[in-house]
Structures are given as structure tokens and as C-alpha cells.
Amino acid sequence: MDMTPEEKQLLDLDKSRDENIQKLKDLEDELYSSVNQAWFEDSDNAIPEEKKDFTSKRIKLSNLINDLDTIRIEKIAEKFRENESKLKEGIDELSTTLGGISSSIDTLGQIGTLISTIANILIVV
Amino acid sequence: MKKNVNIRQIAIATFLVTLISGCRSNDDYNKLGEAGIQYIDAVNLLLDESAKTRVDLSSEQILANDRISNIDATQYTITADSDRKRIKYINLVMQHNLMLKKYFVLLQELANSDAPQKAQTQIEKVAKNMIALGSVIRKDAAIDPGSGTATLGSGVNFIVKLQIREALKQELEKRGKLISNELKIQEEALEDIGEIMLQDKEKISKLQENRLVVRSIVSPNPISDETGWIKIRQNILTMTIMSENLKNASSTLSNFRGIFESFLEGKSDIKSINIFLSEVETFVKLVSNKK
């Protein structure tokens, strides 16, 4: 299927975004590697300011990656929200159908009881 | 003779209504409803697991950073808020899924309705009472209602059953495309959230390996519980394989859209729904065993 130039542009943007997010994730992996962790934990290797700066950067990067992943979930939630009123309509209609059937049977039961009561009254009379 | 005519009339009516309402039985609709319910429960289980995985990952990261330099309250709050935002959107998807589940529950309730049996009982009661009332009015001796009321009752039972089937068919004709679209978005959700969860679990595995395995082995002090250390290392290193299995199993959940669409086209059978239900069961066991 041929894509329109706009669709191709969007697809390229998506691809580029995914590649950039992957680069950030690779960087995060590198920063949290056991070698880096051990080096910074060793009190002889870095001064407190360097340690503070390193952890601040890691926290910022991790939160940024988390937020980018959350945006993907947010978009899914938005797509679902668009369908919600129509889905609710279906639920209401099914509930009404079920309620209608139950009510018809109740009415039938009441008619039966009424006829029986009339018959009993007529017997007594 | 009259009884034969009644039975023939009911048979003809049955044939005609069956033609009108298609070949699906109420049991088929019931099975579809059950598959829909099990599917949503399984998807929500995966979403719940992904939310917990996210929190576990950020906890590992907080601890890793705190071991280097003391984490302050602001840094902690920013991370916790970022987690809460993720949990909020996962929860929104889960809430929406509960709505979709409600749809399948109602579909199943309608297919499983005992209305035909109740209608049969009530109509037999009405018929008997009317015969009794007729006898009273005419001042006849009480007449045995005989098998006529039972035949009438069976006929009503059948007609109500067919009416329910027709209501189910109309419902799916009306909203089949909507549900199919819903399931398409669910597929995207399973793909995206499954991938995010797998990556999160891989990161947890590396961080835990560092915290629980590497730190103790590179320390100059000997490991006090070597058997425990081996077990921990085994669990951590196999975590990724387990996560990949979970991701693969979750992709089988996406088969539900195919089943649903085939059902709409009149192609899907009970066998394929049963196979799907057993796949869902395997997935649920896999998630439960991880806990």
C-alpha cells in the first residue's frame, strides 16, 4: 500500500523518535552499569560534588525515560477514551434488554396470579 | 391431531426464526462472552504487573543512587511523581478494560439467561389458571389441563430463547466494529506495555545483580550464605528469560481479536475459543507463578 508523503513523514518521525529513546535507554544502562556503580561507590574515586552530580544526572535521565514511556501509555488511554461513550451505550442497551426480559416475565407471573385470584374469588362467590 | 399441528407449527416457527437469527446458538454467544471476560482479566493482570515492575525499577534506581550520594527529598518526590503518573495512566486503561469486561459480562448474562425457563413456567401457570377460571365461569367440573400447557410452555421457552439469540445477534451487528476497534487498541496496548515492561524487567535484573550478587562477591569479606547467593544469582539471571516468556505469552492474548472478528463473520467455532481460553489460562499461571 502506497503511503502519502504526510504518512511517510509521520512514520519517519516515529522511527526517529524510537531511535532517540533507545539511545537514551542505552545511555541509562551505561550509567547504571556495575562498573560505574562500583567506581562511584568507592569513596576514594570521586569527591562528594562529583557523586552528587552523577546521581542527579542519572535521576533526571531515568525520570525522562519513564515519562517518555508513560506518554505511550497515555496515548493508548486517550484512544480508549474516544470509544468510551459508545461502549457505555452498548452496556446500557444490553442492561435494558436484560431488564426488559425480566420485567416481561414478572408481568406474566402477575397475570397468572391475578387469574388464579379471580378464579378463587369466583369459587367463593 | 391438534397436538401434532402445534408441534409442526413450533417446528416451522423454529426453522424460520433460526434462519433469521443465523446459525449461532446461545451457547456460542455464552462462550464468546466467557472468552471476552477471561481476556480482559488477563490483560489487566499484565497491566498490574507492569505497574508493579515500574515501581520496582525506580526503587532499585533510588537505592543505587543513594548508595553513591544521599538522595534528597526533592529528588525522591520527582521520581515518585513520575511513577504515580505512569500508574495513573495504567489505571485508566485498566478502568476502561473493566468497562469492556462489563459489556462481555452482559453479553454472557443475556446468552445464559434463564428467561426461557422462567417464561415457560409462567406461561404454563397462566394457561392452567385460565383453564381453571374457565371451568369456574362455566360452572363445569374441574378440567385436567393435560399436556397442552406443557406444549405451550415448551413453545414459549423456545421462542424466548430465539428472541434472546436475535437480540445478541443484533447487538453484535450494531457494535461489532466498535468492539473490534477496541480489541485493536488492546493489541497496541499489549505490544507497547509488554515491551516497556520487558525493558523495565531487564533493567531491574541488572540492578539487582549489581546490588545482590556483584557487591557481595567483590567485597573482601567472604559470603556468609553461599547457597543463598547461588539461588539469588540464579533467580536474577533467569529473570529476563521469564520476562521474555511472559511477553511471548501476552502476545497470544492478541488472538482474541481474530476470534471475535471470525465470530462476527460466522467462521469462528467453539474449538478455537476453547484453545484461546486454554492459552489465557497458561498466561495467567505464568503471571501468578512470578508473584
CSV table of C-alpha atoms in Angstrom, one decimal:
chain,number,residue,atom,x,y,z
A,1,MET,CA,0.0,0.0,0.0
A,2,ASP,CA,1.4,3.4,-1.1
A,3,MET,CA,1.8,6.0,1.7
A,4,THR,CA,1.0,9.6,1.3
A,5,PRO,CA,4.0,12.0,1.8
A,6,GLU,CA,2.4,13.1,5.2
A,7,GLU,CA,2.1,9.4,6.3
A,8,LYS,CA,5.7,8.7,5.3
A,9,GLN,CA,6.8,11.8,7.2
A,10,LEU,CA,4.9,10.7,10.3
A,11,LEU,CA,6.4,7.2,10.1
A,12,ASP,CA,9.9,8.6,9.7
A,13,LEU,CA,9.3,10.9,12.8
A,14,ASP,CA,8.1,7.8,14.8
A,15,LYS,CA,11.2,5.9,13.7
A,16,SER,CA,13.5,8.7,14.6
A,17,ARG,CA,11.7,9.2,18.0
A,18,ASP,CA,12.1,5.5,18.8
A,19,GLU,CA,15.8,5.5,17.9
A,20,ASN,CA,16.4,8.6,20.1
A,21,ILE,CA,14.5,7.0,23.0
A,22,GLN,CA,16.6,3.8,22.5
A,23,LYS,CA,19.8,5.9,22.6
A,24,LEU,CA,18.7,7.4,26.0
A,25,LYS,CA,17.9,3.9,27.3
A,26,ASP,CA,21.4,2.7,26.2
A,27,LEU,CA,22.9,5.7,28.0
A,28,GLU,CA,20.9,4.9,31.1
A,29,ASP,CA,22.2,1.3,31.0
A,30,GLU,CA,25.7,2.5,30.7
A,31,LEU,CA,25.3,5.0,33.6
A,32,TYR,CA,23.8,2.3,35.9
A,33,SER,CA,26.4,-0.4,34.9
A,34,SER,CA,28.1,-2.3,37.7
A,35,VAL,CA,31.5,-0.8,36.7
A,36,ASN,CA,30.2,2.8,37.0
A,37,GLN,CA,28.3,2.0,40.2
A,38,ALA,CA,31.3,0.4,41.9
A,39,TRP,CA,33.6,3.2,40.8
A,40,PHE,CA,31.3,6.0,42.2
A,41,GLU,CA,30.5,4.0,45.4
A,42,ASP,CA,34.3,3.8,46.2
A,43,SER,CA,35.0,6.8,48.4
A,44,ASP,CA,38.5,7.1,47.0
A,45,ASN,CA,37.4,7.7,43.4
A,46,ALA,CA,35.2,10.8,43.4
A,47,ILE,CA,34.6,13.8,45.6
A,48,PRO,CA,31.0,14.3,47.1
A,49,GLU,CA,30.1,17.0,44.5
A,50,GLU,CA,31.0,14.7,41.6
A,51,LYS,CA,28.9,11.9,43.2
A,52,LYS,CA,26.0,14.3,43.7
A,53,ASP,CA,26.3,15.5,40.1
A,54,PHE,CA,26.4,11.9,38.7
A,55,THR,CA,23.4,10.7,40.7
A,56,SER,CA,21.4,13.9,39.8
A,57,LYS,CA,22.0,13.2,36.1
A,58,ARG,CA,21.0,9.6,36.4
A,59,ILE,CA,17.8,10.5,38.3
A,60,LYS,CA,16.9,13.1,35.6
A,61,LEU,CA,17.6,10.7,32.8
A,62,SER,CA,15.6,7.8,34.4
A,63,ASN,CA,12.6,10.1,35.0
A,64,LEU,CA,12.8,11.4,31.5
A,65,ILE,CA,12.8,7.9,30.1
A,66,ASN,CA,9.9,6.9,32.4
A,67,ASP,CA,7.9,10.0,31.3
A,68,LEU,CA,8.5,9.1,27.6
A,69,ASP,CA,7.3,5.6,28.2
A,70,THR,CA,4.3,6.9,30.1
A,71,ILE,CA,3.4,9.1,27.1
A,72,ARG,CA,3.0,5.9,25.0
A,73,ILE,CA,0.5,4.6,27.7
A,74,GLU,CA,-1.2,7.9,27.9
A,75,LYS,CA,-1.9,7.8,24.1
A,76,ILE,CA,-3.4,4.4,24.5
A,77,ALA,CA,-5.6,5.6,27.3
A,78,GLU,CA,-6.7,8.5,25.0
A,79,LYS,CA,-7.7,6.2,22.2
A,80,PHE,CA,-9.8,4.1,24.6
A,81,ARG,CA,-11.5,7.3,25.9
A,82,GLU,CA,-12.7,8.1,22.4
A,83,ASN,CA,-14.7,4.8,22.4
A,84,GLU,CA,-16.0,5.1,25.9
A,85,SER,CA,-19.4,6.7,25.3
A,86,LYS,CA,-20.2,4.3,22.5
A,87,LEU,CA,-19.2,1.3,24.7
A,88,LYS,CA,-21.3,2.7,27.6
A,89,GLU,CA,-24.2,2.9,25.2
A,90,GLY,CA,-23.8,-0.8,24.4
A,91,ILE,CA,-23.7,-1.6,28.1
A,92,ASP,CA,-26.9,0.4,28.8
A,93,GLU,CA,-28.7,-1.2,25.9
A,94,LEU,CA,-27.8,-4.7,27.0
A,95,SER,CA,-28.8,-3.9,30.6
A,96,THR,CA,-32.1,-2.6,29.2
A,97,THR,CA,-32.7,-5.7,27.2
A,98,LEU,CA,-32.0,-7.9,30.2
A,99,GLY,CA,-34.2,-5.7,32.4
A,100,GLY,CA,-37.0,-5.8,29.7
A,101,ILE,CA,-37.0,-9.6,29.6
A,102,SER,CA,-37.1,-9.9,33.3
A,103,SER,CA,-39.9,-7.4,33.6
A,104,SER,CA,-42.0,-9.2,30.9
A,105,ILE,CA,-41.6,-12.5,32.8
A,106,ASP,CA,-42.6,-10.7,36.1
A,107,THR,CA,-45.7,-9.3,34.3
A,108,LEU,CA,-46.6,-12.8,33.0
A,109,GLY,CA,-46.3,-14.1,36.6
A,110,GLN,CA,-48.5,-11.3,37.9
A,111,ILE,CA,-51.2,-12.2,35.2
A,112,GLY,CA,-51.1,-15.8,36.3
A,113,THR,CA,-51.5,-14.9,40.0
A,114,LEU,CA,-54.3,-12.4,39.1
A,115,ILE,CA,-56.2,-15.1,37.1
A,116,SER,CA,-55.8,-17.6,40.0
A,117,THR,CA,-57.1,-14.9,42.5
A,118,ILE,CA,-60.1,-14.2,40.2
A,119,ALA,CA,-60.9,-17.9,40.0
A,120,ASN,CA,-60.7,-18.3,43.8
A,121,ILE,CA,-63.0,-15.3,44.3
A,122,LEU,CA,-65.5,-16.7,41.8
A,123,ILE,CA,-65.4,-20.1,43.6
A,124,VAL,CA,-66.2,-18.5,46.9
A,125,VAL,CA,-69.0,-16.3,45.4
B,1,MET,CA,-54.1,-34.3,15.7
B,2,LYS,CA,-54.3,-30.8,17.2
B,3,LYS,CA,-51.1,-31.6,19.2
B,4,ASN,CA,-49.3,-32.6,16.0
B,5,VAL,CA,-50.3,-29.4,14.4
B,6,ASN,CA,-48.9,-27.4,17.4
B,7,ILE,CA,-45.6,-29.3,17.3
B,8,ARG,CA,-45.4,-28.7,13.5
B,9,GLN,CA,-46.2,-25.1,13.9
B,10,ILE,CA,-43.5,-24.7,16.5
B,11,ALA,CA,-41.0,-26.6,14.3
B,12,ILE,CA,-41.7,-24.3,11.3
B,13,ALA,CA,-41.5,-21.2,13.5
B,14,THR,CA,-38.2,-22.5,14.9
B,15,PHE,CA,-36.8,-23.1,11.5
B,16,LEU,CA,-37.8,-19.6,10.3
B,17,VAL,CA,-36.5,-17.8,13.4
B,18,THR,CA,-33.3,-19.8,13.2
B,19,LEU,CA,-32.9,-18.7,9.6
B,20,ILE,CA,-33.5,-15.1,10.6
B,21,SER,CA,-31.1,-15.1,13.6
B,22,GLY,CA,-28.3,-17.0,11.9
B,23,CYS,CA,-26.7,-20.3,13.0
B,24,ARG,CA,-25.2,-19.2,16.3
B,25,SER,CA,-26.6,-20.9,19.4
B,26,ASN,CA,-27.0,-19.1,22.7
B,27,ASP,CA,-24.1,-21.4,24.0
B,28,ASP,CA,-21.8,-19.9,21.2
B,29,TYR,CA,-22.6,-16.4,22.4
B,30,ASN,CA,-22.1,-17.5,26.0
B,31,LYS,CA,-18.6,-18.9,25.1
B,32,LEU,CA,-17.7,-15.7,23.3
B,33,GLY,CA,-18.7,-13.7,26.4
B,34,GLU,CA,-16.6,-16.0,28.6
B,35,ALA,CA,-13.6,-15.6,26.3
B,36,GLY,CA,-14.0,-11.8,26.4
B,37,ILE,CA,-14.2,-11.8,30.2
B,38,GLN,CA,-11.1,-14.1,30.6
B,39,TYR,CA,-9.2,-12.0,28.0
B,40,ILE,CA,-9.8,-8.7,29.9
B,41,ASP,CA,-8.9,-10.2,33.2
B,42,ALA,CA,-5.6,-11.5,31.7
B,43,VAL,CA,-4.8,-8.1,30.1
B,44,ASN,CA,-5.5,-6.3,33.4
B,45,LEU,CA,-3.2,-8.8,35.1
B,46,LEU,CA,-0.4,-7.9,32.7
B,47,LEU,CA,-1.1,-4.1,33.3
B,48,ASP,CA,-1.0,-4.6,37.0
B,49,GLU,CA,2.3,-6.5,36.7
B,50,SER,CA,3.7,-3.7,34.5
B,51,ALA,CA,2.8,-1.0,37.1
B,52,LYS,CA,4.5,-3.0,39.9
B,53,THR,CA,7.5,-3.6,37.7
B,54,ARG,CA,7.8,0.1,37.1
B,55,VAL,CA,7.8,0.8,40.9
B,56,ASP,CA,10.3,-2.0,41.5
B,57,LEU,CA,12.6,-0.5,38.9
B,58,SER,CA,12.5,3.0,40.3
B,59,SER,CA,13.1,1.6,43.8
B,60,GLU,CA,16.2,-0.2,42.6
B,61,GLN,CA,17.4,3.0,40.9
B,62,ILE,CA,16.7,5.1,44.0
B,63,LEU,CA,18.8,2.7,46.1
B,64,ALA,CA,21.6,2.6,43.6
B,65,ASN,CA,21.8,6.4,43.6
B,66,ASP,CA,21.5,6.6,47.4
B,67,ARG,CA,24.5,4.3,47.8
B,68,ILE,CA,26.6,6.8,45.9
B,69,SER,CA,25.2,10.1,47.2
B,70,ASN,CA,22.4,10.7,49.7
B,71,ILE,CA,19.1,11.2,47.8
B,72,ASP,CA,17.3,14.3,48.9
B,73,ALA,CA,13.5,14.7,49.4
B,74,THR,CA,13.1,16.7,46.1
B,75,GLN,CA,14.8,14.0,44.1
B,76,TYR,CA,12.7,11.3,45.7
B,77,THR,CA,9.5,13.3,45.1
B,78,ILE,CA,10.2,13.9,41.4
B,79,THR,CA,10.8,10.1,40.9
B,80,ALA,CA,7.7,9.2,42.9
B,81,ASP,CA,5.6,11.6,40.9
B,82,SER,CA,6.9,10.2,37.7
B,83,ASP,CA,5.9,6.7,38.9
B,84,ARG,CA,2.5,8.0,40.0
B,85,LYS,CA,1.8,9.4,36.6
B,86,ARG,CA,2.7,6.0,35.0
B,87,ILE,CA,0.4,4.2,37.5
B,88,LYS,CA,-2.4,6.7,36.8
B,89,TYR,CA,-2.4,6.0,33.1
B,90,ILE,CA,-2.1,2.3,33.5
B,91,ASN,CA,-5.0,2.5,35.9
B,92,LEU,CA,-7.1,4.5,33.3
B,93,VAL,CA,-6.5,1.7,30.8
B,94,MET,CA,-7.5,-0.9,33.4
B,95,GLN,CA,-10.7,1.0,34.3
B,96,HIS,CA,-11.6,1.2,30.6
B,97,ASN,CA,-11.0,-2.6,30.4
B,98,LEU,CA,-13.4,-3.2,33.3
B,99,MET,CA,-16.0,-1.4,31.2
B,100,LEU,CA,-15.3,-3.6,28.2
B,101,LYS,CA,-15.5,-6.6,30.6
B,102,LYS,CA,-18.9,-5.4,31.8
B,103,TYR,CA,-20.0,-5.5,28.1
B,104,PHE,CA,-18.9,-9.1,27.8
B,105,VAL,CA,-20.5,-10.0,31.2
B,106,LEU,CA,-23.8,-8.6,30.0
B,107,LEU,CA,-23.5,-10.4,26.7
B,108,GLN,CA,-22.9,-13.6,28.6
B,109,GLU,CA,-25.7,-12.9,31.0
B,110,LEU,CA,-28.1,-12.5,28.1
B,111,ALA,CA,-26.9,-15.6,26.4
B,112,ASN,CA,-27.1,-17.6,29.7
B,113,SER,CA,-30.4,-16.0,30.7
B,114,ASP,CA,-32.9,-18.4,32.5
B,115,ALA,CA,-35.7,-16.2,31.0
B,116,PRO,CA,-36.8,-19.1,28.6
B,117,GLN,CA,-37.3,-21.5,31.5
B,118,LYS,CA,-39.0,-18.8,33.6
B,119,ALA,CA,-41.3,-17.8,30.7
B,120,GLN,CA,-42.2,-21.5,30.3
B,121,THR,CA,-43.1,-21.8,34.0
B,122,GLN,CA,-45.1,-18.6,34.0
B,123,ILE,CA,-47.0,-19.3,30.7
B,124,GLU,CA,-47.9,-22.8,32.0
B,125,LYS,CA,-49.1,-21.3,35.2
B,126,VAL,CA,-51.2,-18.7,33.3
B,127,ALA,CA,-52.7,-21.4,31.0
B,128,LYS,CA,-53.6,-23.7,33.9
B,129,ASN,CA,-55.2,-20.8,35.8
B,130,MET,CA,-57.1,-19.7,32.7
B,131,ILE,CA,-58.5,-23.3,32.3
B,132,ALA,CA,-59.4,-23.3,35.9
B,133,LEU,CA,-61.0,-19.9,35.6
B,134,GLY,CA,-63.0,-21.1,32.5
B,135,SER,CA,-64.3,-24.0,34.5
B,136,VAL,CA,-65.4,-21.8,37.3
B,137,ILE,CA,-67.2,-19.4,35.0
B,138,ARG,CA,-68.9,-22.2,33.1
B,139,LYS,CA,-69.5,-24.0,36.4
B,140,ASP,CA,-68.0,-27.1,34.9
B,141,ALA,CA,-66.2,-29.8,36.8
B,142,ALA,CA,-62.5,-29.1,37.0
B,143,ILE,CA,-60.8,-29.9,33.7
B,144,ASP,CA,-57.4,-31.6,33.6
B,145,PRO,CA,-55.2,-29.1,31.8
B,146,GLY,CA,-53.4,-32.2,30.2
B,147,SER,CA,-50.2,-31.9,28.1
B,148,GLY,CA,-51.5,-28.8,26.2
B,149,THR,CA,-50.0,-26.4,28.7
B,150,ALA,CA,-46.7,-28.2,28.6
B,151,THR,CA,-46.6,-28.0,24.8
B,152,LEU,CA,-47.4,-24.3,25.0
B,153,GLY,CA,-44.7,-23.9,27.7
B,154,SER,CA,-42.1,-25.6,25.6
B,155,GLY,CA,-43.0,-23.5,22.6
B,156,VAL,CA,-42.7,-20.2,24.6
B,157,ASN,CA,-39.4,-21.4,26.0
B,158,PHE,CA,-38.1,-21.9,22.5
B,159,ILE,CA,-39.4,-18.6,21.2
B,160,VAL,CA,-37.9,-16.7,24.1
B,161,LYS,CA,-34.6,-18.4,23.5
B,162,LEU,CA,-34.7,-17.4,19.9
B,163,GLN,CA,-35.6,-13.9,20.7
B,164,ILE,CA,-32.6,-13.7,23.0
B,165,ARG,CA,-30.4,-15.1,20.3
B,166,GLU,CA,-31.8,-12.5,17.9
B,167,ALA,CA,-31.1,-9.7,20.5
B,168,LEU,CA,-27.5,-11.0,20.8
B,169,LYS,CA,-27.1,-11.1,17.0
B,170,GLN,CA,-28.4,-7.5,16.6
B,171,GLU,CA,-26.2,-6.3,19.4
B,172,LEU,CA,-23.1,-7.6,17.7
B,173,GLU,CA,-24.2,-6.3,14.3
B,174,LYS,CA,-24.6,-2.9,15.9
B,175,ARG,CA,-21.4,-2.7,17.9
B,176,GLY,CA,-19.2,-5.5,16.5
B,177,LYS,CA,-17.0,-2.9,14.7
B,178,LEU,CA,-16.6,-0.9,17.9
B,179,ILE,CA,-15.6,-3.9,19.9
B,180,SER,CA,-13.2,-4.9,17.1
B,181,ASN,CA,-11.7,-1.5,17.2
B,182,GLU,CA,-11.4,-1.7,21.0
B,183,LEU,CA,-9.5,-5.0,20.6
B,184,LYS,CA,-7.2,-3.5,18.0
B,185,ILE,CA,-6.2,-0.8,20.5
B,186,GLN,CA,-5.8,-3.6,23.1
B,187,GLU,CA,-3.3,-5.2,20.8
B,188,GLU,CA,-1.3,-2.0,20.6
B,189,ALA,CA,-1.5,-1.7,24.4
B,190,LEU,CA,-0.3,-5.2,24.8
B,191,GLU,CA,2.6,-4.6,22.4
B,192,ASP,CA,3.7,-1.3,23.8
B,193,ILE,CA,3.2,-2.0,27.5
B,194,GLY,CA,4.6,-5.5,27.1
B,195,GLU,CA,7.7,-4.0,25.5
B,196,ILE,CA,8.1,-1.3,28.2
B,197,MET,CA,7.6,-4.0,30.9
B,198,LEU,CA,10.2,-6.3,29.4
B,199,GLN,CA,12.8,-3.4,29.2
B,200,ASP,CA,12.0,-2.4,32.8
B,201,LYS,CA,12.5,-6.0,34.0
B,202,GLU,CA,15.8,-6.2,32.2
B,203,LYS,CA,17.0,-3.1,34.0
B,204,ILE,CA,15.8,-4.5,37.3
B,205,SER,CA,17.7,-7.7,36.6
B,206,LYS,CA,20.9,-5.7,36.1
B,207,LEU,CA,20.4,-3.5,39.1
B,208,GLN,CA,19.6,-6.5,41.3
B,209,GLU,CA,22.6,-8.4,40.0
B,210,ASN,CA,24.8,-5.5,41.0
B,211,ARG,CA,23.1,-5.0,44.4
B,212,LEU,CA,22.7,-8.6,45.5
B,213,VAL,CA,25.4,-10.6,43.5
B,214,VAL,CA,28.3,-8.4,42.4
B,215,ARG,CA,28.6,-6.3,45.6
B,216,SER,CA,28.9,-9.3,47.8
B,217,ILE,CA,31.3,-11.2,45.6
B,218,VAL,CA,33.7,-8.3,45.1
B,219,SER,CA,33.7,-7.4,48.8
B,220,PRO,CA,36.8,-8.5,50.7
B,221,ASN,CA,34.6,-10.3,53.2
B,222,PRO,CA,33.6,-13.9,52.4
B,223,ILE,CA,30.0,-14.6,51.5
B,224,SER,CA,28.2,-15.9,54.6
B,225,ASP,CA,25.4,-17.8,52.9
B,226,GLU,CA,26.9,-19.2,49.7
B,227,THR,CA,23.9,-21.4,48.9
B,228,GLY,CA,21.6,-18.4,49.3
B,229,TRP,CA,23.9,-16.4,47.0
B,230,ILE,CA,23.7,-19.1,44.3
B,231,LYS,CA,19.9,-19.1,44.5
B,232,ILE,CA,19.7,-15.4,44.3
B,233,ARG,CA,22.0,-15.3,41.3
B,234,GLN,CA,20.0,-18.0,39.5
B,235,ASN,CA,16.8,-16.1,40.1
B,236,ILE,CA,18.2,-12.8,38.8
B,237,LEU,CA,19.9,-14.2,35.7
B,238,THR,CA,16.8,-16.1,34.7
B,239,MET,CA,14.5,-13.2,35.3
B,240,THR,CA,15.0,-11.9,31.7
B,241,ILE,CA,14.1,-15.3,30.2
B,242,MET,CA,11.0,-15.4,32.4
B,243,SER,CA,10.1,-11.9,31.2
B,244,GLU,CA,10.5,-12.8,27.6
B,245,ASN,CA,8.3,-15.9,28.1
B,246,LEU,CA,5.7,-13.6,29.7
B,247,LYS,CA,5.9,-11.1,26.7
B,248,ASN,CA,5.5,-14.0,24.2
B,249,ALA,CA,2.6,-15.4,26.2
B,250,SER,CA,1.0,-12.0,26.3
B,251,SER,CA,1.1,-11.8,22.5
B,252,THR,CA,-1.1,-14.9,22.3
B,253,LEU,CA,-3.8,-12.7,24.0
B,254,SER,CA,-3.9,-10.7,20.9
B,255,ASN,CA,-5.5,-13.7,19.1
B,256,PHE,CA,-8.8,-12.7,20.7
B,257,ARG,CA,-9.5,-10.0,18.1
B,258,GLY,CA,-9.2,-12.7,15.3
B,259,ILE,CA,-11.6,-14.9,17.2
B,260,PHE,CA,-14.0,-12.1,17.8
B,261,GLU,CA,-13.9,-11.0,14.1
B,262,SER,CA,-14.3,-14.6,12.9
B,263,PHE,CA,-17.3,-14.9,15.2
B,264,LEU,CA,-18.9,-11.8,13.6
B,265,GLU,CA,-18.3,-13.4,10.2
B,266,GLY,CA,-19.8,-16.7,11.4
B,267,LYS,CA,-16.5,-18.5,11.0
B,268,SER,CA,-15.2,-19.0,14.5
B,269,ASP,CA,-16.1,-22.2,16.3
B,270,ILE,CA,-16.2,-23.3,19.9
B,271,LYS,CA,-13.0,-25.2,19.4
B,272,SER,CA,-10.9,-22.1,18.6
B,273,ILE,CA,-12.5,-20.3,21.5
B,274,ASN,CA,-11.6,-23.2,23.8
B,275,ILE,CA,-8.0,-23.2,22.5
B,276,PHE,CA,-7.8,-19.4,23.2
B,277,LEU,CA,-9.2,-19.9,26.7
B,278,SER,CA,-6.5,-22.5,27.5
B,279,GLU,CA,-3.8,-20.1,26.2
B,280,VAL,CA,-5.2,-17.4,28.5
B,281,GLU,CA,-5.1,-19.9,31.4
B,282,THR,CA,-1.4,-20.6,30.7
B,283,PHE,CA,-0.7,-16.9,30.6
B,284,VAL,CA,-2.5,-16.3,33.9
B,285,LYS,CA,-0.5,-19.2,35.5
B,286,LEU,CA,2.8,-17.7,34.2
B,287,VAL,CA,2.0,-14.3,35.7
B,288,SER,CA,0.8,-15.9,39.0
B,289,ASN,CA,3.9,-18.0,39.3
B,290,LYS,CA,6.1,-15.0,39.1
B,291,LYS,CA,4.5,-13.5,42.2
